[in-house]
Amino acid sequence: MKKKRFINIIPYLLILLVFSSLLSYSSTSNTTRFAYNEFVARAEKMNFGDTNISIGRAKLDISGYYYDGEQKVAFSASIPNTDENLAWAKQVLDEGTGADGQQANKITITDPNESNYWLDALLNIVPLVILIGATVFLFSKMNAGGNKQAFEFTKSKAKIEGNIKVRFKDVAGCDEEKEEVKEIIDYLKSPKKFADMGARIPKGVLMVGPPGTGKTLLAKAVAGEADVPFFSISGSDFVEMFVGTGASRVRDMFKKAQQTAPCIVFIDEIDAVGRQRGAGMGGGNDEREQTLNQLLVEMDGIGENKGIVIIAATNRPDVLDPALLRSGRFDRQITVSLPDKKGRTEILEVHARNKKLAPDVSLENLAKRCPGFSGADLENVLNEGAILAVRDDRKMITMDDLDEAIDRVMMGPAKKSKTYTPSEKKLVAYHETGHAIIGLKLENANIVQKVTIIPRGNAGGYNLMTPKEEKMMPTKTDFLAKITGYLGGRVAEELVFNEISAGASNDIQEATKIAKMMVRSYGMSKLGPIQYDDGSGNVFLGRDYTSGSNYSGEIAYEIDKEVRNIINECYERAKLIIQENRALLDLIANTLLEEETLTNEQIMNLVNYGKVSAPVKENLDEKPSTEVSEQSEVVDSLDHVPNVENIEIDEETMITTPTDEPEGPVKVEEGVDKDPVAPKDTEE
């Protein structure tokens, strides 16, 4: 280490030496050199200071300085060495009076013959030798470093980590995945008992799942629980522009792994190097394919129960080469999926360990509001909540901070500076309320959590709804309810304003996508249980390039017809629901115009009591204005809001929030309508 530091200092020493040489040269260049005749002519008129006379065999070398007024000027001169010249020089130089007119000069006489010739020669040669030697040494080190880098270019870039601190307790929301890797930990701790039983532990484990679900964290937890070294590398670190580099790095990585066995080798984003060979027009990538071939060979070269386990992660298992997934290589696949409500609660508890939460914060309720969030998203929600608390100089994170954090993660920060015209604001309010009405009144629907008309990102407003219970296999009724919910905003605009806007573009896109999947993939149409979509898609340019669709033109016409029928059926259903609940639509829309944001509790108060706040306990026996039914999921984003200043609303069709509380007892019907097309509301 010290030697490397000394080598790094050498360039600075050379620069210092060059500067000192330049300074000595500059000081020599400032000395005035007199010729013999000139010095003899001017010497008697000059006022000399300290001088030196060097008596040589043939000449006298005179050097020193003289005064030009008050300024000192260095000079040098040479005169023949005779007794007369020496006496004359002593007399002339001794007559100097200094700058103040007083005798201040000093004459020094030296004999160069008395000095050591070899010492003088050595003093003159040593600096030159040092300079040349330092230059040669520096260039030799630079060449050696370049050669070393050339050899290290083929070395593996895998990072070796020891003493991993991550444990299973730090990985939440994936209990089944932990069970799948427990025997790997057992094997790394005591491989002998597996060998005695004749069992073979999988050489490779492939973790598959959406981004942010914790695949890398789970792999580290396995290494931490087994207390073995952890090699981590990305698939893109193998591939370089030079052919053969990736294969060399693979060989070097497995060589190091065998030297440190037992250990875990983790390859992140393995699809960067493990893609199918020969895919694409004109062939594939030669360097990547050579790297993949070497990876396959090295995995086959690992003997059984040698203490090396390879864990890879990807979110694109469909593009991997089949040879990589065969038995004996990555023969065990672990799907790390998005967490459910219980898993989300556990993940929030893990990430909330170092957060200062207010007493009213309920992580379980927070998890209910985040369906579809990955572990990374949940960590981001808590982090955004902490940032908001710090921004407002609060000592603890409140539920309002976390509520705003969810909105920021999903849609981006609120654009409060963006202002609507009154007509645009009313249009957005009715659009979002239309989605909420479908969620409130449609059978098999979900819980309305929040409705807002505050712009966020590209959305003019949005409607957040969460399912009552998360389903692994949605039914046809669920898909139809979702499509109907997406169309609720467009229907509300048409019924209230007799006009439609471009704000429903994203709703139409999502509804059409679901309808196509129902017909082409799920067999939920009159065409029967036939899949007209292969589901793989063109992963690479050239893959199935020459193959056409697997159905005829007549079937394509029938598919388009069925998609149109599904959309039209859901559109008419949404129109019927909103027409039957027009009073509730106007009530929620008018309240939304005043409040800008309505929560689940406020919406249910409007449905039950006709006002935002619930009545006092003495009046709880009064009758609600509208019956409560089940709700459906819809998350809407209003992308574009046109200028609708000329749109007028018939005031006779609008109602205002009642000032008096409704009379009569409260009646909430527990059952739901059996007709999914036209649910009916019972009002008393």
XYZ file of C-alpha atoms in Angstrom:
684
model
C 0.000 0.000 0.000
C 2.841 2.393 0.877
C 4.636 1.469 -2.332
C 1.567 2.429 -4.374
C 1.377 5.748 -2.567
C 5.058 6.424 -3.342
C 4.466 5.648 -7.016
C 1.573 8.094 -7.067
C 3.815 10.826 -5.593
C 6.539 10.444 -8.262
C 4.788 12.593 -10.913
C 4.477 15.448 -8.423
C 8.196 15.175 -7.545
C 9.100 15.397 -11.218
C 6.939 18.469 -11.651
C 8.618 20.051 -8.609
C 12.074 19.288 -10.047
C 11.184 20.846 -13.385
C 9.890 23.974 -11.678
C 13.055 24.296 -9.580
C 15.186 23.984 -12.712
C 13.135 26.649 -14.399
C 13.517 28.932 -11.390
C 17.291 28.473 -11.290
C 17.429 29.129 -15.008
C 15.310 32.238 -14.643
C 17.542 33.510 -11.814
C 20.642 32.932 -14.001
C 19.046 34.643 -16.959
C 18.479 37.792 -14.841
C 22.280 38.229 -14.273
C 23.966 40.926 -16.410
C 27.032 39.556 -18.205
C 29.746 42.158 -19.005
C 32.364 41.760 -21.698
C 35.985 42.510 -20.713
C 36.224 45.891 -22.448
C 32.813 47.003 -21.219
C 33.568 46.027 -17.622
C 36.945 47.837 -17.636
C 35.296 50.980 -19.027
C 32.395 51.051 -16.545
C 33.881 49.492 -13.396
C 35.336 52.723 -11.932
C 31.934 54.453 -12.229
C 29.855 51.609 -10.715
C 28.841 51.318 -7.063
C 29.494 47.645 -6.166
C 28.026 45.653 -3.351
C 29.077 42.165 -2.210
C 31.237 40.521 -4.861
C 33.238 37.354 -5.386
C 36.569 36.934 -7.248
C 37.364 33.418 -8.412
C 41.045 33.162 -9.323
C 41.516 30.750 -12.172
C 44.670 29.810 -14.093
C 44.016 32.152 -17.019
C 41.238 34.432 -15.899
C 39.527 36.056 -12.992
C 35.777 35.391 -12.705
C 34.076 38.318 -10.983
C 30.429 38.018 -9.862
C 28.136 39.813 -7.434
C 25.889 42.817 -7.647
C 26.064 46.553 -8.061
C 23.660 49.378 -7.252
C 21.748 51.156 -10.010
C 20.337 53.877 -7.778
C 18.608 51.902 -5.006
C 18.118 48.766 -7.129
C 20.428 45.768 -6.879
C 21.614 44.339 -10.207
C 23.444 41.003 -10.430
C 26.432 40.910 -12.746
C 29.299 38.711 -13.871
C 32.467 39.364 -15.813
C 35.809 37.774 -16.670
C 39.244 39.482 -16.995
C 42.739 38.067 -17.645
C 44.527 36.711 -14.594
C 47.462 39.064 -13.961
C 48.765 40.680 -10.824
C 47.880 44.159 -12.142
C 44.283 43.116 -12.995
C 43.842 41.459 -9.596
C 45.046 44.545 -7.729
C 42.885 46.791 -9.934
C 39.794 44.614 -9.374
C 40.284 44.649 -5.606
C 40.610 48.430 -5.596
C 37.583 49.038 -7.827
C 35.320 46.576 -6.047
C 36.401 47.823 -2.623
C 35.345 51.387 -3.402
C 31.647 50.534 -3.332
C 29.639 52.414 -0.715
C 26.254 50.570 -0.825
C 22.819 52.067 -1.397
C 22.969 54.263 1.755
C 26.389 55.724 0.957
C 28.205 53.768 3.674
C 30.846 51.087 3.222
C 28.770 47.881 2.964
C 30.391 45.778 0.307
C 32.265 42.569 0.966
C 34.848 40.975 -1.342
C 35.305 37.202 -1.321
C 38.284 35.622 -3.102
C 38.104 31.888 -3.938
C 40.482 29.512 -5.612
C 38.673 26.970 -7.845
C 41.715 24.724 -7.778
C 41.091 24.037 -4.099
C 37.643 22.437 -4.791
C 37.118 18.725 -5.571
C 36.673 18.225 -9.293
C 34.874 14.908 -8.905
C 32.490 16.345 -6.339
C 31.578 19.196 -8.638
C 31.077 16.804 -11.519
C 28.902 14.563 -9.350
C 26.774 17.485 -8.240
C 26.222 18.416 -11.847
C 25.430 14.885 -13.013
C 23.260 13.625 -10.111
C 20.176 15.790 -10.899
C 20.267 14.650 -14.515
C 20.591 10.991 -13.484
C 17.696 11.335 -11.046
C 15.501 12.933 -13.690
C 16.270 10.236 -16.282
C 15.806 7.417 -13.765
C 12.500 8.764 -12.515
C 11.221 9.117 -16.063
C 12.178 5.549 -16.977
C 10.647 4.222 -13.738
C 7.398 6.088 -14.310
C 6.998 4.889 -17.882
C 7.799 1.312 -16.890
C 5.102 1.422 -14.212
C 2.630 2.893 -16.662
C 3.320 0.108 -19.154
C 3.058 -2.497 -16.418
C -0.242 -1.003 -15.281
C -1.577 -1.062 -18.817
C -0.608 -4.695 -19.270
C -2.138 -5.502 -15.891
C -5.374 -3.810 -16.881
C -5.339 -5.708 -20.149
C -5.161 -8.977 -18.221
C -7.726 -7.823 -15.643
C -10.138 -6.951 -18.450
C -11.109 -10.613 -18.637
C -11.451 -10.981 -14.869
C -14.855 -11.397 -13.301
C -16.584 -8.275 -11.990
C -18.473 -10.200 -9.339
C -18.480 -8.496 -5.942
C -17.683 -10.770 -3.022
C -19.511 -9.968 0.183
C -18.957 -11.733 3.440
C -20.744 -11.574 6.762
C -24.123 -10.720 5.214
C -26.374 -9.034 7.781
C -29.683 -9.674 5.975
C -31.830 -12.389 7.523
C -35.247 -13.891 6.843
C -36.765 -11.539 9.403
C -35.808 -8.656 7.087
C -37.709 -10.230 4.180
C -41.490 -10.053 4.618
C -44.431 -10.931 2.451
C -42.985 -14.119 0.905
C -43.393 -16.955 3.395
C -43.805 -19.659 0.719
C -40.674 -18.495 -1.060
C -38.704 -18.787 2.179
C -39.846 -22.383 2.566
C -38.560 -23.182 -0.917
C -35.018 -22.075 -0.104
C -34.712 -23.488 3.424
C -33.187 -26.767 2.247
C -30.557 -24.781 0.327
C -29.534 -23.179 3.616
C -29.474 -26.635 5.230
C -27.329 -27.935 2.391
C -24.812 -25.077 2.633
C -24.504 -25.615 6.386
C -24.209 -29.409 6.357
C -23.856 -30.878 2.842
C -22.749 -34.282 4.172
C -26.187 -35.400 5.264
C -27.535 -34.737 1.756
C -24.645 -36.660 0.191
C -25.202 -39.588 2.568
C -28.864 -39.723 1.554
C -27.953 -39.586 -2.149
C -29.876 -36.342 -2.624
C -28.767 -33.755 -5.147
C -29.405 -30.133 -4.327
C -30.314 -28.001 -7.389
C -27.294 -26.211 -8.814
C -29.351 -23.270 -9.952
C -32.400 -21.499 -8.542
C -34.235 -19.016 -10.768
C -36.273 -16.329 -9.012
C -39.013 -14.910 -11.200
C -41.286 -12.008 -10.390
C -42.213 -8.399 -11.092
C -39.688 -5.645 -10.341
C -39.399 -4.594 -6.720
C -40.721 -7.789 -5.143
C -37.486 -8.550 -3.252
C -35.687 -11.206 -5.320
C -32.214 -9.809 -4.595
C -33.065 -9.302 -0.928
C -34.241 -12.909 -0.617
C -31.011 -14.191 -2.210
C -28.969 -12.148 0.275
C -31.072 -13.495 3.132
C -30.230 -17.050 2.040
C -26.512 -16.211 2.167
C -26.981 -14.485 5.516
C -28.837 -17.403 7.070
C -26.284 -19.894 5.736
C -23.368 -17.602 6.675
C -21.516 -18.150 3.370
C -19.808 -15.726 0.936
C -22.120 -13.977 -1.521
C -20.962 -13.359 -5.105
C -23.184 -10.789 -6.831
C -22.976 -9.765 -10.476
C -25.343 -8.401 -13.108
C -25.924 -10.185 -16.388
C -24.818 -7.091 -18.302
C -21.375 -7.238 -16.612
C -20.471 -10.273 -18.704
C -21.133 -8.791 -22.126
C -18.514 -6.480 -23.660
C -17.723 -5.231 -27.148
C -14.752 -7.627 -27.406
C -15.643 -11.167 -28.399
C -14.603 -13.734 -25.811
C -14.504 -11.358 -22.856
C -17.803 -12.553 -21.388
C -16.796 -16.210 -21.596
C -13.490 -15.441 -19.838
C -15.315 -13.626 -17.057
C -17.663 -16.561 -16.584
C -14.716 -18.935 -16.241
C -12.983 -16.631 -13.777
C -16.153 -16.217 -11.683
C -16.674 -19.970 -11.328
C -12.972 -20.453 -10.563
C -13.211 -17.988 -7.662
C -16.461 -19.580 -6.492
C -14.852 -23.025 -6.334
C -11.986 -21.595 -4.286
C -14.396 -20.111 -1.706
C -16.991 -22.913 -1.625
C -19.457 -23.232 -0.005
C -20.866 -19.987 -1.420
C -23.756 -18.456 -3.330
C -23.348 -16.911 -6.797
C -26.124 -14.428 -7.534
C -26.679 -13.283 -11.145
C -29.142 -10.411 -11.344
C -31.045 -9.706 -14.582
C -29.845 -12.934 -16.150
C -31.991 -12.278 -19.217
C -29.271 -9.849 -20.372
C -26.988 -12.812 -21.083
C -29.358 -15.788 -21.087
C -31.650 -14.852 -23.958
C -32.574 -17.394 -26.564
C -29.810 -18.093 -29.052
C -30.316 -17.459 -32.753
C -33.214 -15.074 -32.221
C -33.599 -12.028 -34.403
C -33.181 -11.329 -38.087
C -29.702 -12.149 -39.354
C -28.742 -14.227 -36.323
C -28.074 -13.282 -32.741
C -25.369 -11.592 -30.732
C -22.189 -13.674 -31.035
C -20.608 -12.337 -27.848
C -23.732 -12.907 -25.749
C -24.244 -16.381 -27.163
C -20.640 -17.360 -26.441
C -21.060 -16.111 -22.890
C -24.259 -18.151 -22.509
C -22.548 -21.252 -23.893
C -19.723 -20.872 -21.384
C -22.227 -20.388 -18.544
C -23.982 -23.628 -19.526
C -20.681 -25.513 -19.668
C -19.518 -24.173 -16.293
C -22.809 -25.148 -14.643
C -22.420 -28.671 -16.004
C -18.837 -28.733 -14.718
C -19.890 -28.176 -11.115
C -19.849 -31.498 -9.385
C -22.757 -32.656 -7.291
C -22.823 -31.281 -3.757
C -19.683 -29.170 -4.208
C -21.100 -26.353 -2.124
C -21.848 -23.880 -4.940
C -25.422 -22.683 -5.464
C -26.249 -20.284 -8.304
C -29.255 -18.021 -7.787
C -30.474 -15.909 -10.711
C -33.221 -13.301 -10.896
C -35.264 -12.014 -13.802
C -38.672 -10.572 -14.580
C -38.586 -11.909 -18.157
C -38.466 -15.728 -17.915
C -40.175 -16.036 -21.309
C -37.046 -14.866 -23.167
C -34.571 -17.252 -21.507
C -32.918 -20.018 -23.519
C -34.500 -23.461 -22.922
C -31.050 -24.977 -22.322
C -30.655 -22.704 -19.324
C -33.860 -23.988 -17.721
C -33.371 -27.717 -18.219
C -32.826 -30.127 -15.341
C -29.338 -29.951 -13.916
C -29.062 -26.201 -14.400
C -31.776 -23.753 -13.323
C -34.207 -26.559 -12.647
C -35.977 -24.888 -9.725
C -38.046 -21.769 -10.302
C -39.360 -19.692 -7.412
C -42.019 -17.131 -8.265
C -41.751 -14.069 -6.052
C -45.111 -12.433 -6.681
C -46.666 -9.212 -5.464
C -47.632 -9.430 -1.784
C -51.206 -9.771 -0.557
C -52.728 -7.656 2.194
C -51.101 -9.688 4.966
C -47.745 -9.559 3.193
C -48.022 -5.816 2.615
C -48.690 -5.289 6.314
C -45.584 -7.286 7.233
C -43.465 -5.386 4.695
C -44.663 -2.071 6.091
C -43.777 -3.232 9.601
C -40.236 -4.085 8.454
C -39.678 -0.714 6.781
C -41.331 1.177 9.654
C -38.758 0.032 12.218
C -36.748 3.237 11.961
C -39.719 5.536 11.288
C -41.419 7.693 13.928
C -45.109 7.005 13.357
C -47.953 8.834 15.046
C -50.230 6.783 17.336
C -53.151 7.055 14.893
C -51.195 5.381 12.049
C -52.521 1.906 11.241
C -50.231 -0.071 8.952
C -52.985 -2.633 8.375
C -55.352 0.039 7.062
C -52.511 1.452 4.995
C -51.902 -1.979 3.452
C -55.580 -2.207 2.450
C -55.185 0.963 0.411
C -52.181 -0.303 -1.548
C -53.353 -3.282 -3.650
C -50.822 -4.197 -6.322
C -47.928 -2.421 -4.586
C -44.572 -4.198 -4.517
C -42.197 -4.177 -1.562
C -40.192 -1.368 -3.162
C -43.377 0.693 -3.624
C -44.365 0.218 0.016
C -40.914 1.278 1.192
C -41.229 4.329 -1.048
C -44.614 5.201 0.490
C -43.140 5.255 4.010
C -40.125 7.214 2.795
C -42.300 9.807 1.037
C -44.395 10.111 4.201
C -41.247 10.744 6.244
C -40.085 13.381 3.755
C -43.457 15.148 3.949
C -43.307 15.134 7.760
C -39.830 16.672 7.699
C -40.942 19.238 5.136
C -43.711 20.409 7.495
C -41.415 20.336 10.569
C -43.389 17.610 12.352
C -41.842 15.211 14.827
C -43.928 12.192 13.739
C -45.383 10.768 10.531
C -49.167 11.110 10.466
C -51.792 9.210 8.481
C -52.332 12.307 6.327
C -48.661 12.162 5.328
C -48.991 8.526 4.319
C -52.236 9.227 2.470
C -50.516 11.938 0.447
C -47.524 9.624 -0.056
C -49.736 6.972 -1.683
C -51.101 9.572 -4.087
C -47.582 10.776 -4.906
C -46.338 7.233 -5.604
C -49.326 6.388 -7.803
C -49.944 9.644 -9.676
C -47.167 12.073 -8.770
C -47.267 15.298 -6.732
C -50.399 17.432 -6.730
C -50.356 20.329 -9.191
C -52.149 22.864 -7.054
C -50.936 25.721 -9.236
C -52.824 24.287 -12.216
C -56.226 25.992 -12.309
C -59.393 24.972 -14.104
C -62.025 27.214 -15.540
C -65.344 26.816 -13.666
C -66.826 24.757 -16.502
C -63.749 22.498 -16.700
C -63.773 21.955 -12.947
C -67.438 20.967 -13.075
C -66.764 18.590 -15.936
C -63.930 16.899 -14.022
C -66.093 16.640 -10.905
C -68.905 14.888 -12.765
C -66.457 12.671 -14.605
C -64.879 11.392 -11.379
C -68.258 11.138 -9.663
C -69.490 8.975 -12.538
C -66.787 6.440 -11.726
C -67.690 6.610 -8.039
C -71.404 6.000 -8.728
C -70.607 2.850 -10.689
C -68.428 1.690 -7.822
C -71.166 2.385 -5.300
C -74.091 0.860 -7.168
C -72.732 -1.970 -9.302
C -72.883 -5.516 -8.044
C -69.633 -7.335 -7.224
C -67.838 -4.033 -6.903
C -65.154 -2.698 -4.577
C -64.809 -0.075 -1.896
C -64.499 3.583 -2.844
C -61.511 4.967 -0.945
C -60.959 8.407 -2.395
C -62.217 10.757 -5.097
C -60.358 13.938 -5.980
C -60.338 16.581 -8.704
C -56.886 17.919 -7.796
C -54.604 17.405 -10.827
C -51.691 14.997 -10.404
C -49.213 14.216 -13.154
C -51.133 14.030 -16.456
C -54.424 13.282 -14.706
C -57.036 15.936 -14.067
C -58.372 13.844 -11.179
C -58.669 10.240 -10.129
C -60.830 7.768 -8.295
C -59.191 5.241 -5.960
C -61.061 2.025 -5.201
C -59.814 -1.123 -3.528
C -61.249 -4.654 -3.591
C -63.066 -6.091 -0.600
C -60.973 -9.221 -0.950
C -58.100 -9.847 -3.325
C -58.827 -12.558 -5.884
C -56.298 -14.712 -7.639
C -58.720 -15.663 -10.446
C -61.145 -12.876 -11.427
C -64.394 -13.959 -13.051
C -66.238 -12.690 -16.097
C -68.519 -10.646 -13.841
C -65.467 -8.975 -12.300
C -64.108 -8.030 -15.719
C -67.476 -6.653 -16.854
C -67.780 -4.626 -13.644
C -64.311 -3.201 -14.192
C -65.107 -2.202 -17.801
C -68.364 -0.598 -16.652
C -66.481 1.350 -14.026
C -63.999 2.644 -16.602
C -66.876 3.905 -18.761
C -68.700 5.629 -15.876
C -66.897 8.944 -16.328
C -67.662 9.168 -20.037
C -71.324 8.288 -19.421
C -71.637 10.973 -16.720
C -70.244 13.629 -19.091
C -72.702 12.621 -21.816
C -75.767 12.566 -19.559
C -75.077 15.796 -17.664
C -73.481 18.012 -20.313
C -74.793 16.315 -23.482
C -71.132 16.437 -24.555
C -68.072 14.220 -24.345
C -64.431 15.171 -23.782
C -61.017 13.661 -24.444
C -60.530 13.104 -20.727
C -61.780 9.520 -20.993
C -59.057 8.412 -23.427
C -57.184 6.382 -20.831
C -60.462 4.852 -19.583
C -61.374 3.725 -23.091
C -57.907 2.297 -23.641
C -58.036 0.198 -20.461
C -61.619 -0.956 -21.097
C -60.763 -2.045 -24.650
C -57.684 -3.906 -23.418
C -59.739 -5.885 -20.894
C -62.425 -6.677 -23.483
C -59.843 -7.984 -25.957
C -58.304 -10.211 -23.280
C -61.750 -11.595 -22.425
C -62.372 -12.562 -26.053
C -58.902 -13.578 -27.272
C -57.253 -15.044 -24.177
C -59.892 -16.058 -21.626
C -62.642 -17.414 -23.898
C -65.313 -15.247 -22.221
C -67.444 -14.605 -25.317
C -69.763 -16.320 -27.790
C -66.737 -17.572 -29.708
C -66.265 -20.171 -27.015
C -63.277 -21.378 -24.985
C -60.749 -20.887 -27.763
C -57.581 -18.849 -27.357
C -56.890 -16.653 -30.355
C -53.857 -15.008 -28.809
C -50.637 -17.007 -28.464
C -49.701 -14.859 -25.446
C -45.969 -14.779 -26.208
C -45.772 -11.775 -28.483
C -42.795 -10.797 -30.586
C -40.128 -10.758 -27.915
C -37.415 -10.142 -30.521
C -37.540 -8.626 -33.951
C -37.634 -11.591 -36.271
C -39.104 -14.084 -33.829
C -42.102 -15.610 -35.634
C -41.562 -12.848 -38.165
C -42.942 -14.803 -41.083
C -45.800 -16.445 -39.186
C -49.168 -14.768 -39.373
C -52.141 -14.855 -37.023
C -53.482 -18.252 -36.045
C -57.029 -17.440 -37.137
C -58.760 -16.442 -40.343
C -60.111 -13.078 -41.389
C -63.656 -14.156 -40.568
C -62.615 -14.970 -37.006
C -60.872 -11.584 -36.750
C -64.164 -9.936 -37.716
C -66.002 -11.991 -35.081
C -63.416 -11.015 -32.441
C -63.861 -7.317 -33.199
C -67.626 -7.790 -33.088
C -67.512 -9.474 -29.671
C -65.214 -6.782 -28.272
C -67.627 -4.129 -29.506
C -70.599 -5.982 -27.992
C -68.888 -6.189 -24.579
C -68.038 -2.471 -24.591
C -71.564 -1.498 -25.738
C -73.198 -3.741 -23.124
C -71.095 -2.244 -20.320
C -71.721 1.275 -21.643
C -75.487 0.796 -21.548
C -75.246 -0.715 -18.068
C -73.259 2.298 -16.844
C -75.786 4.664 -18.404
C -78.699 2.888 -16.701
C -76.974 2.952 -13.285
C -76.133 6.653 -13.504
C -79.622 7.581 -14.768
C -81.221 5.761 -11.841
C -78.849 7.493 -9.365
C -78.820 10.965 -10.916
C -79.666 12.626 -7.613
C -76.722 10.973 -5.877
C -74.490 11.916 -8.837
C -75.391 15.595 -8.481
C -75.008 15.489 -4.695
C -71.497 13.985 -4.750
C -70.382 16.150 -7.695
C -71.516 19.393 -6.032
C -69.823 18.384 -2.781
C -66.682 17.448 -4.691
C -66.629 20.896 -6.297
C -66.545 22.434 -2.821
C -64.239 19.978 -1.040
C -62.042 18.935 -4.055
C -61.257 15.648 -2.277
C -63.662 13.171 -0.670
C -62.624 10.170 1.412
C -64.480 6.896 1.848
C -66.070 8.046 5.101
C -67.287 11.300 3.570
C -68.726 9.547 0.520
C -70.618 7.049 2.675
C -71.970 9.922 4.789
C -73.272 11.528 1.590
C -74.873 8.245 0.563
C -76.403 7.542 3.955
C -77.184 10.992 5.367
C -76.943 13.457 2.473
C -74.109 15.430 4.050
C -70.328 15.128 4.446
C -70.312 14.742 8.219
C -72.313 12.073 10.002
C -75.153 13.236 12.270
C -74.864 13.073 16.027
C -75.787 9.870 17.825
C -79.293 11.071 18.724
C -80.188 11.251 15.026
C -78.756 7.913 13.936
C -82.289 6.481 13.633
C -83.051 8.756 10.700
C -83.399 7.353 7.224
C -80.532 7.573 4.746
C -81.144 9.390 1.533
C -79.790 6.600 -0.652
C -79.261 2.888 -0.096
C -75.743 1.430 0.177
C -74.783 -1.372 -2.175
C -71.548 -3.044 -2.974
C -68.846 -1.244 -4.908
C -66.450 -1.953 -7.739
C -62.855 -1.228 -8.560
C -61.852 1.623 -10.840
C -58.735 3.756 -10.782
C -59.246 6.548 -13.296
C -56.944 9.180 -14.651
C -58.373 12.104 -16.587
C -55.618 12.803 -19.074
C -57.018 15.712 -21.053
C -59.816 18.139 -20.232
C -61.106 20.205 -23.179
C -62.446 23.709 -22.923
C -66.117 23.366 -22.142
C -66.930 26.946 -21.183
C -69.945 27.025 -23.516
C -71.542 23.947 -21.944
C -74.582 24.790 -19.880
C -76.180 22.565 -17.277
C -79.922 22.357 -16.812
C -80.328 23.612 -13.260
C -83.650 21.778 -12.924
C -81.848 18.443 -13.140
C -79.391 19.419 -10.404
C -80.025 19.028 -6.687
C -78.258 20.674 -3.814
C -77.115 19.236 -0.536
C -80.205 19.012 1.703
C -80.163 21.351 4.657
C -82.578 19.288 6.705
C -81.818 15.735 7.720
C -84.043 13.041 6.160
C -86.746 11.651 8.376
C -87.476 8.046 9.138
C -85.402 5.094 10.333
C -82.201 4.015 8.632
C -82.568 0.911 6.466
C -79.520 -0.688 4.882
C -80.364 -3.719 2.766
C -77.806 -6.473 3.199
C -78.579 -8.320 -0.002
C -77.479 -7.403 -3.511
C -79.376 -7.441 -6.771
C -79.012 -10.641 -8.745
C -79.303 -8.942 -12.150
C -75.732 -7.872 -13.055
C -76.938 -5.833 -15.987
C -79.333 -3.520 -14.247
C -79.005 -3.473 -10.449
C -81.952 -1.871 -8.719
C -81.931 0.392 -5.686
C -84.680 0.283 -3.104
C -85.486 3.697 -1.674
C -87.972 4.292 1.104
